[in-house]
Each structure stands twice: as C-alpha cells, then as structure tokens.
Amino acid sequence: MPESDDFDDPRVRAAVQAHAEQVLAGQQFAALDPAQVRTRALRRARGPRLGLAAAAVLAVGLLIAPLGTRLVGGLPAVPAAPPADTGLAACIAGLQDADVDRGSASVSTGEPVLVGYVEDSFRDGNVATRNVTYVGSDPTVTDLVTGQVVELESPSAAAALWKSIQPDVLNGDFGGSQAWLDRVNREPARPVDDSTGELGLVWYELPVELAVEVNCNGQTRSVRVRGTAGFVPGAAENGRIEALACDGVVVERNEQGEFGLVCD
Amino acid sequence: MEVPRPLRYASFDEFVEARSANLVKFAYLTTHDPEDARDAVQDALTGLYPRWARVSAAGDPEHYVRRSIVNSHISQWRRRGAERVADDQAVFEAIAPGDHALAQADADAVARLFARLTPRQRAVLLMRFWEGCSFAEIADATGCAEATARSIVHRAIQVLRAGFQGGHDA
C-alpha cells in the first residue's frame, strides 16, 4: 500500500472507493439512445436564432437598466445585478442554447455585505470566461492582515486582465459573504479567452497575476493581485503574494494564506 | 475492472452506445441524483454531436463529455447552493453500506465528509481513486491545467484528512 503524500493517502483512497461503492450500490446504468441524442441536438441547433435574439434583447436591457437606476431617482433602487433565481434567471435559461450561462447569487445594494454574481460563458463545453461582480463589503471581517497597497498602473491594464474567481466563493465555503481568492492560478497577461475558469494553487511556484473589477456600492473599482503562489512540496502555502489594491478596495490575506477583497 | 476503451470511434452513435452508460455512472457519482446524471450526460452529448468531427479528431471525446458534466454540475450546485448540500446529505444518510473494508461508522463519516467537498473536488477524487485516472487525464477531463488538477486533488485530500482527524480526535 502506498504511503501517504500530498497526492495520495491510502485511507482517502479507501474512503473514495467505499463511497463510490455505496453510491453505486443497486444502481443500473443503461446506455442512452444515440438517435434521441441526435434529434435533441438538431432541435437545439435550430434554437440559437431565438437564443441570439433573446441575448440581444437581454444585452440591451442590461445596458438600459443601470441608466434607469440612475435616472429614476425617486423610485426604489433597482439592483445592479440580478437577484438569485428571479425572472432574469428564467430569461437566461432561454440562452442556454447560445452556450451562455449565468449563475447568480443574492445581491444587495447599499448594504455593507459582500455579495455578487457570476457570469460564465461556455465554449466547447468549457468555461471560456467568468466574470464576477461584487457589490458591497463585509465589515465584520477583522482577523485579516491587510496587504500591501500600491497604485494601479491603469484601469485598462486591469480590464485587460479581467479574470475569474472560483464559484466556491459565492457558496458559503468562505464564511458567507467574504469572497476569498484562495486559489490563484494565472500566469501574467494570459488572454482571457484562454481562461479555463479555473482557479487553483499552482503546483509550481509561478508568478501569478489576477485582476477583477469590483462593484463597490455602485462604483466600479479594479483590483489586481500579483506575486508568487507557492504550492510546492515542503513549501506549501509559502508562496508570497503582493496584494495590489486601489480605490479603497483592499486585498487581504488571512492566516490560511487565502485572499479576499474588502471594500472600504 | 473496466475494459480499456478505444480512443477512436467510428461514429457518434458508436461512441454513445459504447460509453454513455459509463458516463451516466460517472455523472451519478458526481451528482448523486439519477435524473440529474442522465440529464447531464444528455446535455453533454447533445453539445458534442455538432462538434463530433472536431472533438473526436482531437482525441478522446469522453474528456469533452466529462468536462461538460462537471461544469454543468458545478453550475447547478452554484445555483442551488446550500440546498444541494442538504440533499446530498439526505442521500448519503439513506445509503445502505455495502460489504467493504470500512466499518459502518467510518462509512457514515465518509459520506458526511464527501458532502463537504465541492463538486469539482468530488469529481477529481473519483477520477483519481475510483477510476485510476492520471493527473493529465483529470486535467483534460475537467478542462484545467495539470497543475490545477493536482492542487484540487491535494485540497480534497486535505479536506478528507482533516475530517478523519476531527472525527478521531473528537
């Protein structure tokens, strides 16, 4: 039996196998009918026209909605991002055929709670881009070490480095509203279209650079994290990150070496 | 032990007939829901069909389907959030333990620990330790760099190890 190391553990291996046996116990799995799959694919192929039309309508709506929010001062504020599972999500469902998917988390405006939403675009079954917008901040987080603050070179440079954040951050794995960039896996200036949507600690000690635009209480701010994410055996978690921040958005690191964004 | 599969298939139909049952099994292991699993594979294959020539020429089309399954499940999981975890827990609780090396108490603990893993962590652990995939295969199937696949496996192992230690220390 192999000894435990970073990537193997006899007990974990046994647990996974036992778990799989448990889950599969008594289950039968039949092959799908290729003809049915083909028929469905052909139906879907006829759908994109409608899907693209819906996308155009939605895009216009998204452009207009923020303007409306600003212009209609006396009315209740319109959230800048879609609340979870609302009609917009239903609209989005119609865009699935256009290989567009948007997930949303709860959104709050004007409240000091860091929440946001995720927009993914898929290409060839893989996440091609993932944009994460945060709204608000969480003032309750106190056990953090504030990162080094420096000037951002230019907003366009940050925009060009628009990157992604793992969906875990919106699902409570990081203590609810605090968004942690705990796994950074980006080489500098990697084209966004080459994005896998995946963040992870890099196996080798590599320079990484991550940029996100943060919507802080209605103001868009760009934040960049640059440094070395270390995850080599014997030096795990020893990577260093120079946290870059601007416009009142602070990149912070907790005791576990995880990173988060906090809006002032 | 599964019979090694060919990487090339004469047609889309041959691929679906040969591999879809196993893909549904993989999806079920990932989602723990038979309907979700079947839907995920249906969706993935539906997406594959118009790209069949290109994807199959580029390599094993199963990787494409697996990647779609995992991505689809992650999106679902993200939308459902905590509700999904609660469902998983209920599923785990209902599972009758089989005749395996772990004791009943350990099996229950394992089920609970698995509910703590993210869908991607669960998927890569199953690929690594149940299906015996290499890191390169996992990376290909999950659409990430091999280094990232390693880190996901590592993190998932850490989660389970921490759970084991917590259980025994308690």
Coordinates of C-alpha atoms in Angstrom, one line a residue:
Chain A
M1 CA 0.0 0.0 0.0
P2 CA 1.4 3.4 -0.9
E3 CA 2.4 5.8 1.8
S4 CA 0.6 9.0 2.4
D5 CA 1.8 12.0 0.5
D6 CA 0.3 15.2 -0.9
F7 CA -1.5 13.4 -3.6
D8 CA -2.3 10.0 -2.2
D9 CA -3.4 8.7 1.1
P10 CA -4.4 5.0 1.5
R11 CA -7.2 6.0 3.8
V12 CA -8.6 8.6 1.4
R13 CA -8.3 6.2 -1.5
A14 CA -10.2 3.5 0.5
A15 CA -12.8 6.0 1.5
V16 CA -13.3 7.2 -2.1
Q17 CA -13.7 3.6 -3.2
A18 CA -16.0 2.7 -0.4
H19 CA -18.0 5.9 -1.1
A20 CA -18.3 5.0 -4.8
E21 CA -19.4 1.5 -4.0
Q22 CA -22.0 2.9 -1.6
V23 CA -23.4 5.3 -4.0
L24 CA -23.5 2.8 -6.9
A25 CA -25.0 0.0 -4.8
G26 CA -28.1 -1.3 -6.6
Q27 CA -27.9 1.2 -9.4
Q28 CA -28.3 0.2 -13.0
F29 CA -27.0 2.4 -15.8
A30 CA -28.3 2.0 -19.3
A31 CA -26.8 3.4 -22.4
L32 CA -28.6 6.4 -24.0
D33 CA -30.2 6.1 -27.3
P34 CA -28.0 7.8 -29.9
A35 CA -30.9 8.6 -32.1
Q36 CA -32.6 10.6 -29.3
V37 CA -29.4 12.5 -28.6
R38 CA -29.1 13.4 -32.3
T39 CA -32.7 14.5 -32.5
R40 CA -32.2 16.7 -29.5
A41 CA -29.0 18.2 -30.9
L42 CA -30.8 19.0 -34.1
R43 CA -33.6 20.7 -32.3
R44 CA -31.1 22.7 -30.3
A45 CA -29.3 23.7 -33.5
R46 CA -32.5 25.3 -34.7
G47 CA -32.8 27.2 -31.5
P48 CA -29.8 29.6 -31.5
R49 CA -31.6 32.1 -33.7
L50 CA -34.2 32.6 -31.0
G51 CA -31.5 32.4 -28.3
L52 CA -29.4 35.0 -30.0
A53 CA -32.4 37.3 -30.4
A54 CA -33.1 36.9 -26.7
A55 CA -29.4 37.6 -25.9
A56 CA -29.7 40.8 -27.9
V57 CA -32.8 41.9 -26.0
L58 CA -31.2 41.0 -22.7
A59 CA -28.0 42.8 -23.6
V60 CA -30.0 46.0 -24.4
G61 CA -31.9 45.5 -21.2
L62 CA -28.7 45.2 -19.2
L63 CA -27.4 48.4 -20.8
I64 CA -30.5 50.3 -20.1
A65 CA -31.2 49.0 -16.6
P66 CA -28.3 50.9 -14.9
L67 CA -29.2 54.1 -16.7
G68 CA -32.7 53.6 -15.4
T69 CA -31.5 53.2 -11.9
R70 CA -29.6 56.5 -12.1
L71 CA -32.4 58.4 -13.9
V72 CA -35.4 57.3 -11.9
G73 CA -34.2 58.8 -8.6
G74 CA -37.5 58.7 -6.8
L75 CA -38.3 55.1 -7.3
P76 CA -37.0 52.2 -5.3
A77 CA -33.4 51.3 -6.3
V78 CA -33.1 48.6 -9.0
P79 CA -30.4 46.1 -8.1
A80 CA -27.3 46.5 -10.3
A81 CA -27.1 42.7 -10.6
P82 CA -29.8 40.1 -10.7
P83 CA -31.0 38.5 -7.5
A84 CA -30.9 34.8 -7.4
D85 CA -33.5 32.7 -9.1
T86 CA -35.5 35.6 -10.3
G87 CA -37.2 36.2 -13.6
L88 CA -33.9 37.2 -15.1
A89 CA -32.5 33.8 -14.3
A90 CA -35.5 32.4 -16.1
C91 CA -34.8 34.6 -19.1
I92 CA -31.2 33.4 -19.0
A93 CA -32.4 29.8 -19.2
G94 CA -33.5 30.6 -22.7
L95 CA -30.0 31.5 -23.6
Q96 CA -28.6 28.1 -22.8
D97 CA -28.7 27.1 -26.4
A98 CA -26.4 30.0 -27.2
D99 CA -23.8 28.5 -24.9
V100 CA -24.3 31.2 -22.4
D101 CA -24.8 30.6 -18.7
R102 CA -25.1 32.9 -15.9
G103 CA -25.2 32.0 -12.3
S104 CA -26.3 34.5 -9.7
A105 CA -26.0 34.8 -6.0
S106 CA -28.0 37.1 -3.9
V107 CA -27.3 40.7 -4.5
S108 CA -27.6 43.7 -2.2
T109 CA -27.2 47.3 -3.0
G110 CA -26.3 49.9 -0.4
E111 CA -25.8 47.3 2.3
P112 CA -22.3 46.6 3.6
V113 CA -22.4 42.9 2.6
L114 CA -20.1 41.5 0.1
V115 CA -22.1 39.6 -2.4
G116 CA -22.1 39.3 -6.1
Y117 CA -22.9 37.3 -9.1
V118 CA -21.1 35.3 -11.7
E119 CA -21.4 35.3 -15.4
D120 CA -19.9 32.4 -17.3
S121 CA -19.6 31.9 -21.0
F122 CA -19.0 28.5 -22.2
R123 CA -17.1 27.5 -25.2
D124 CA -17.0 23.9 -26.3
G125 CA -18.4 22.7 -23.1
N126 CA -15.8 24.5 -21.1
V127 CA -15.9 27.8 -19.2
A128 CA -14.4 30.3 -21.5
T129 CA -14.9 33.4 -19.4
R130 CA -16.1 34.0 -15.9
N131 CA -16.9 37.5 -14.7
V132 CA -17.6 38.1 -11.1
T133 CA -19.1 41.2 -9.8
Y134 CA -19.2 42.1 -6.2
V135 CA -21.5 44.5 -4.6
G136 CA -20.8 45.9 -1.1
S137 CA -18.4 44.7 1.5
D138 CA -18.3 42.9 4.8
P139 CA -17.2 45.0 7.7
T140 CA -17.3 42.1 10.1
V141 CA -14.1 40.5 8.9
T142 CA -11.4 41.6 11.3
D143 CA -8.9 38.7 11.5
L144 CA -7.1 39.6 8.4
V145 CA -3.7 41.0 7.6
T146 CA -4.0 43.9 5.2
G147 CA -2.0 43.5 2.1
Q148 CA 0.4 46.0 0.7
V149 CA -1.3 48.8 -1.1
V150 CA 0.1 50.2 -4.3
E151 CA -1.1 52.2 -7.2
L152 CA -2.7 50.5 -10.0
E153 CA -0.9 51.2 -13.3
S154 CA -4.0 51.9 -15.3
P155 CA -7.7 50.8 -15.4
S156 CA -7.3 49.5 -18.9
A157 CA -4.5 47.2 -17.8
A158 CA -6.7 45.8 -15.1
A159 CA -9.6 45.4 -17.5
A160 CA -7.3 43.5 -19.9
L161 CA -6.6 41.2 -17.1
W162 CA -10.1 40.6 -16.2
K163 CA -10.0 37.2 -14.6
S164 CA -12.2 34.8 -12.8
I165 CA -13.0 33.7 -9.3
Q166 CA -13.9 30.2 -8.4
P167 CA -17.6 29.7 -7.9
D168 CA -17.0 28.4 -4.4
V169 CA -16.6 31.9 -3.2
L170 CA -20.3 32.5 -3.7
N171 CA -21.5 29.4 -2.0
G172 CA -20.5 29.8 1.6
D173 CA -17.3 27.9 1.6
F174 CA -15.6 31.1 2.6
G175 CA -17.7 32.1 5.5
G176 CA -20.7 33.5 3.7
S177 CA -20.2 36.9 2.3
Q178 CA -16.4 37.2 2.3
A179 CA -15.1 36.4 -1.1
W180 CA -11.8 34.7 -1.0
L181 CA -9.4 34.4 -3.8
D182 CA -7.9 31.4 -2.2
R183 CA -6.6 29.8 -5.3
V184 CA -4.8 31.7 -7.8
N185 CA -3.7 30.1 -11.0
R186 CA -2.9 32.6 -13.6
E187 CA 0.2 33.3 -15.5
P188 CA 0.6 37.0 -16.2
A189 CA -1.3 38.5 -19.0
R190 CA -2.9 35.3 -20.1
P191 CA -5.6 36.0 -22.7
V192 CA -9.0 35.8 -21.2
D193 CA -10.3 33.6 -24.0
D194 CA -7.7 31.1 -22.9
S195 CA -9.3 31.1 -19.5
T196 CA -10.5 27.8 -18.1
G197 CA -12.5 29.5 -15.5
E198 CA -10.4 27.6 -13.0
L199 CA -8.5 28.9 -10.1
G200 CA -6.2 26.8 -8.1
L201 CA -3.0 27.0 -6.3
V202 CA -0.3 26.3 -8.8
W203 CA 1.8 23.2 -8.4
Y204 CA 4.9 25.0 -9.2
E205 CA 5.9 28.3 -7.8
L206 CA 4.9 30.6 -10.6
P207 CA 4.3 34.3 -10.9
V208 CA 0.6 34.9 -11.0
E209 CA -1.5 37.9 -11.7
L210 CA -5.2 38.3 -11.1
A211 CA -7.4 41.2 -11.8
V212 CA -11.0 41.7 -11.0
E213 CA -13.3 44.6 -11.3
V214 CA -15.3 45.2 -8.2
N215 CA -18.6 46.9 -7.9
C216 CA -18.4 48.6 -4.5
N217 CA -21.6 50.2 -3.6
G218 CA -22.2 51.2 -7.2
Q219 CA -18.7 52.2 -8.1
T220 CA -16.6 50.1 -10.3
R221 CA -13.1 49.5 -9.0
S222 CA -10.2 47.5 -10.3
V223 CA -8.1 45.3 -8.1
R224 CA -5.1 43.3 -9.0
V225 CA -3.2 40.7 -7.1
R226 CA 0.3 39.8 -8.2
G227 CA 3.0 37.7 -6.8
T228 CA 4.1 34.1 -6.4
A229 CA 1.7 31.4 -5.5
G230 CA 3.7 28.7 -3.9
F231 CA 2.5 25.2 -3.6
V232 CA 5.5 23.0 -3.9
P233 CA 6.1 20.1 -1.6
G234 CA 7.8 21.2 1.6
A235 CA 6.9 24.8 0.9
A236 CA 3.2 24.5 0.7
E237 CA 1.4 27.7 1.5
N238 CA 4.8 29.5 1.5
G239 CA 4.1 31.4 -1.7
R240 CA 4.0 35.1 -1.4
I241 CA 1.5 37.4 -2.8
E242 CA 2.0 41.1 -3.1
A243 CA -1.5 42.3 -2.8
L244 CA -2.2 45.3 -5.0
A245 CA -5.2 47.4 -4.4
C246 CA -6.7 50.6 -5.4
D247 CA -9.7 52.8 -5.0
G248 CA -10.4 51.7 -1.5
V249 CA -10.6 48.0 -2.3
V250 CA -8.2 46.2 -0.2
V251 CA -6.8 42.7 -0.9
E252 CA -6.3 40.9 2.3
R253 CA -4.9 37.6 3.4
N254 CA -5.9 35.5 6.3
E255 CA -3.9 33.1 8.4
Q256 CA -4.5 30.3 5.9
G257 CA -3.0 32.3 3.2
E258 CA -6.3 32.9 1.5
F259 CA -7.0 36.1 -0.2
G260 CA -10.1 38.2 -0.1
L261 CA -11.4 41.6 -1.3
V262 CA -12.7 44.1 1.1
C263 CA -14.3 47.3 0.0
D264 CA -13.8 50.3 2.2
Chain B
M1 CA -12.1 -3.7 -13.7
E2 CA -13.3 -1.9 -16.7
V3 CA -12.2 -2.9 -20.2
P4 CA -9.9 -0.3 -21.7
R5 CA -11.8 1.8 -24.1
P6 CA -10.8 2.7 -27.6
L7 CA -9.9 6.4 -28.1
R8 CA -11.3 6.4 -31.6
Y9 CA -14.9 5.7 -32.5
A10 CA -16.2 5.1 -36.0
S11 CA -19.2 7.3 -35.4
F12 CA -21.1 9.4 -32.8
D13 CA -23.6 6.6 -32.4
E14 CA -20.9 4.1 -31.7
F15 CA -19.4 6.4 -29.0
V16 CA -22.8 6.9 -27.4
E17 CA -23.6 3.2 -27.4
A18 CA -20.2 2.3 -26.0
R19 CA -19.7 4.9 -23.4
S20 CA -22.9 6.6 -22.4
A21 CA -23.8 4.1 -19.6
N22 CA -20.4 4.6 -18.1
L23 CA -20.7 8.3 -18.4
V24 CA -24.1 8.3 -16.7
K25 CA -22.4 6.3 -13.9
F26 CA -19.7 8.9 -13.6
A27 CA -22.4 11.7 -13.6
Y28 CA -24.3 9.8 -10.9
L29 CA -21.2 9.5 -8.8
T30 CA -20.8 13.3 -9.1
T31 CA -24.4 14.4 -8.7
H32 CA -25.9 11.6 -6.6
D33 CA -29.1 12.1 -8.5
P34 CA -30.1 9.7 -11.2
E35 CA -32.2 12.2 -13.2
D36 CA -29.6 14.9 -12.9
A37 CA -27.0 12.4 -14.0
R38 CA -28.9 11.3 -17.1
D39 CA -29.8 14.9 -17.9
A40 CA -26.2 16.0 -17.6
V41 CA -25.0 13.3 -20.0
Q42 CA -27.8 14.0 -22.4
D43 CA -26.9 17.7 -22.4
A44 CA -23.2 17.0 -22.8
L45 CA -23.8 14.6 -25.7
T46 CA -26.2 17.0 -27.3
G47 CA -23.5 19.6 -27.2
L48 CA -20.9 17.1 -28.5
Y49 CA -22.9 16.0 -31.6
P50 CA -22.4 19.1 -33.7
R51 CA -18.8 19.2 -32.8
W52 CA -18.2 15.5 -33.2
A53 CA -15.8 15.6 -36.1
R54 CA -13.5 18.2 -34.5
V55 CA -13.6 16.8 -30.9
S56 CA -13.2 13.1 -31.9
A57 CA -10.3 14.1 -34.3
A58 CA -8.6 15.9 -31.4
G59 CA -8.6 13.0 -29.0
D60 CA -10.8 11.0 -26.7
P61 CA -14.3 12.6 -26.9
E62 CA -15.1 11.2 -23.5
H63 CA -13.0 14.0 -22.0
Y64 CA -15.2 16.6 -23.6
V65 CA -18.3 14.9 -22.2
R66 CA -16.9 14.6 -18.7
R67 CA -15.8 18.2 -18.7
S68 CA -19.3 19.2 -19.7
I69 CA -20.8 17.0 -16.9
V70 CA -18.6 18.5 -14.3
N71 CA -19.1 22.1 -15.5
S72 CA -22.8 21.6 -15.6
H73 CA -22.9 20.1 -12.1
I74 CA -20.9 23.0 -10.8
S75 CA -23.3 25.5 -12.3
Q76 CA -26.2 23.6 -10.8
W77 CA -24.5 23.4 -7.5
R78 CA -23.8 27.1 -7.5
R79 CA -27.4 27.9 -8.2
R80 CA -28.8 25.5 -5.6
G81 CA -26.1 26.3 -3.0
A82 CA -26.8 25.0 0.4
E83 CA -30.0 23.3 -0.6
R84 CA -27.9 21.0 -2.7
V85 CA -25.6 20.1 0.1
A86 CA -28.7 19.3 2.3
D87 CA -29.9 17.0 -0.5
D88 CA -26.6 15.2 -0.7
Q89 CA -26.7 14.7 3.0
A90 CA -30.1 13.1 2.8
V91 CA -28.9 10.8 0.0
F92 CA -25.8 9.8 2.0
E93 CA -27.9 9.1 5.0
A94 CA -30.2 6.9 3.0
I95 CA -27.4 4.8 1.5
A96 CA -27.1 1.3 2.9
P97 CA -23.5 0.5 3.5
G98 CA -22.1 -2.3 1.3
D99 CA -19.7 -5.0 2.2
H100 CA -16.5 -3.1 2.1
A101 CA -13.4 -2.6 4.1
L102 CA -14.6 0.4 6.1
A103 CA -16.7 -0.1 9.2
Q104 CA -20.3 1.3 9.3
A105 CA -19.2 4.2 11.4
D106 CA -16.4 5.1 9.1
A107 CA -18.7 4.8 6.1
D108 CA -21.2 7.2 7.5
A109 CA -18.4 9.6 8.4
V110 CA -17.0 9.3 4.8
A111 CA -20.4 10.1 3.4
R112 CA -20.6 13.2 5.5
L113 CA -17.1 14.2 4.6
F114 CA -17.9 13.8 0.9
A115 CA -20.8 16.2 1.3
R116 CA -18.2 18.8 2.3
L117 CA -16.4 18.6 -1.0
T118 CA -17.1 20.8 -3.9
P119 CA -18.5 19.1 -7.0
R120 CA -15.1 19.6 -8.7
Q121 CA -13.2 18.1 -5.8
R122 CA -15.6 15.2 -5.7
A123 CA -15.2 14.6 -9.4
V124 CA -11.5 14.7 -9.4
L125 CA -11.2 12.4 -6.4
L126 CA -13.5 9.9 -8.1
M127 CA -11.5 10.1 -11.3
R128 CA -8.2 9.7 -9.4
F129 CA -9.0 7.0 -6.9
W130 CA -12.0 5.2 -8.3
E131 CA -11.3 5.3 -12.0
G132 CA -7.5 5.4 -11.7
C133 CA -7.1 8.4 -14.0
S134 CA -3.7 10.2 -14.3
F135 CA -3.5 13.8 -13.4
A136 CA -3.1 14.6 -17.1
E137 CA -6.4 12.8 -17.8
I138 CA -8.1 14.6 -14.9
A139 CA -6.9 17.9 -16.2
D140 CA -8.1 17.1 -19.7
A141 CA -11.5 15.9 -18.4
T142 CA -12.0 18.9 -16.2
G143 CA -10.6 21.5 -18.5
C144 CA -7.9 22.8 -16.3
A145 CA -4.1 22.7 -16.2
E146 CA -2.5 19.5 -14.8
A147 CA -1.0 21.6 -12.0
T148 CA -4.5 22.7 -11.1
A149 CA -5.8 19.1 -11.2
R150 CA -3.0 18.2 -8.7
S151 CA -3.9 21.1 -6.5
I152 CA -7.6 20.2 -6.5
V153 CA -6.8 16.6 -5.6
H154 CA -4.5 17.8 -2.9
R155 CA -7.0 20.1 -1.4
A156 CA -9.7 17.5 -1.5
I157 CA -7.4 15.0 0.3
Q158 CA -6.7 17.7 2.9
V159 CA -10.5 18.1 3.5
L160 CA -10.9 14.4 4.0
R161 CA -7.8 14.1 6.1
A162 CA -9.0 16.9 8.3
G163 CA -12.3 15.3 8.6
F164 CA -10.8 11.9 9.6
Q165 CA -8.6 13.6 12.2
G166 CA -11.5 15.6 13.5
G167 CA -13.6 12.5 13.9
H168 CA -11.0 10.6 15.7
D169 CA -9.9 13.5 17.9
A170 CA -13.5 14.2 18.9

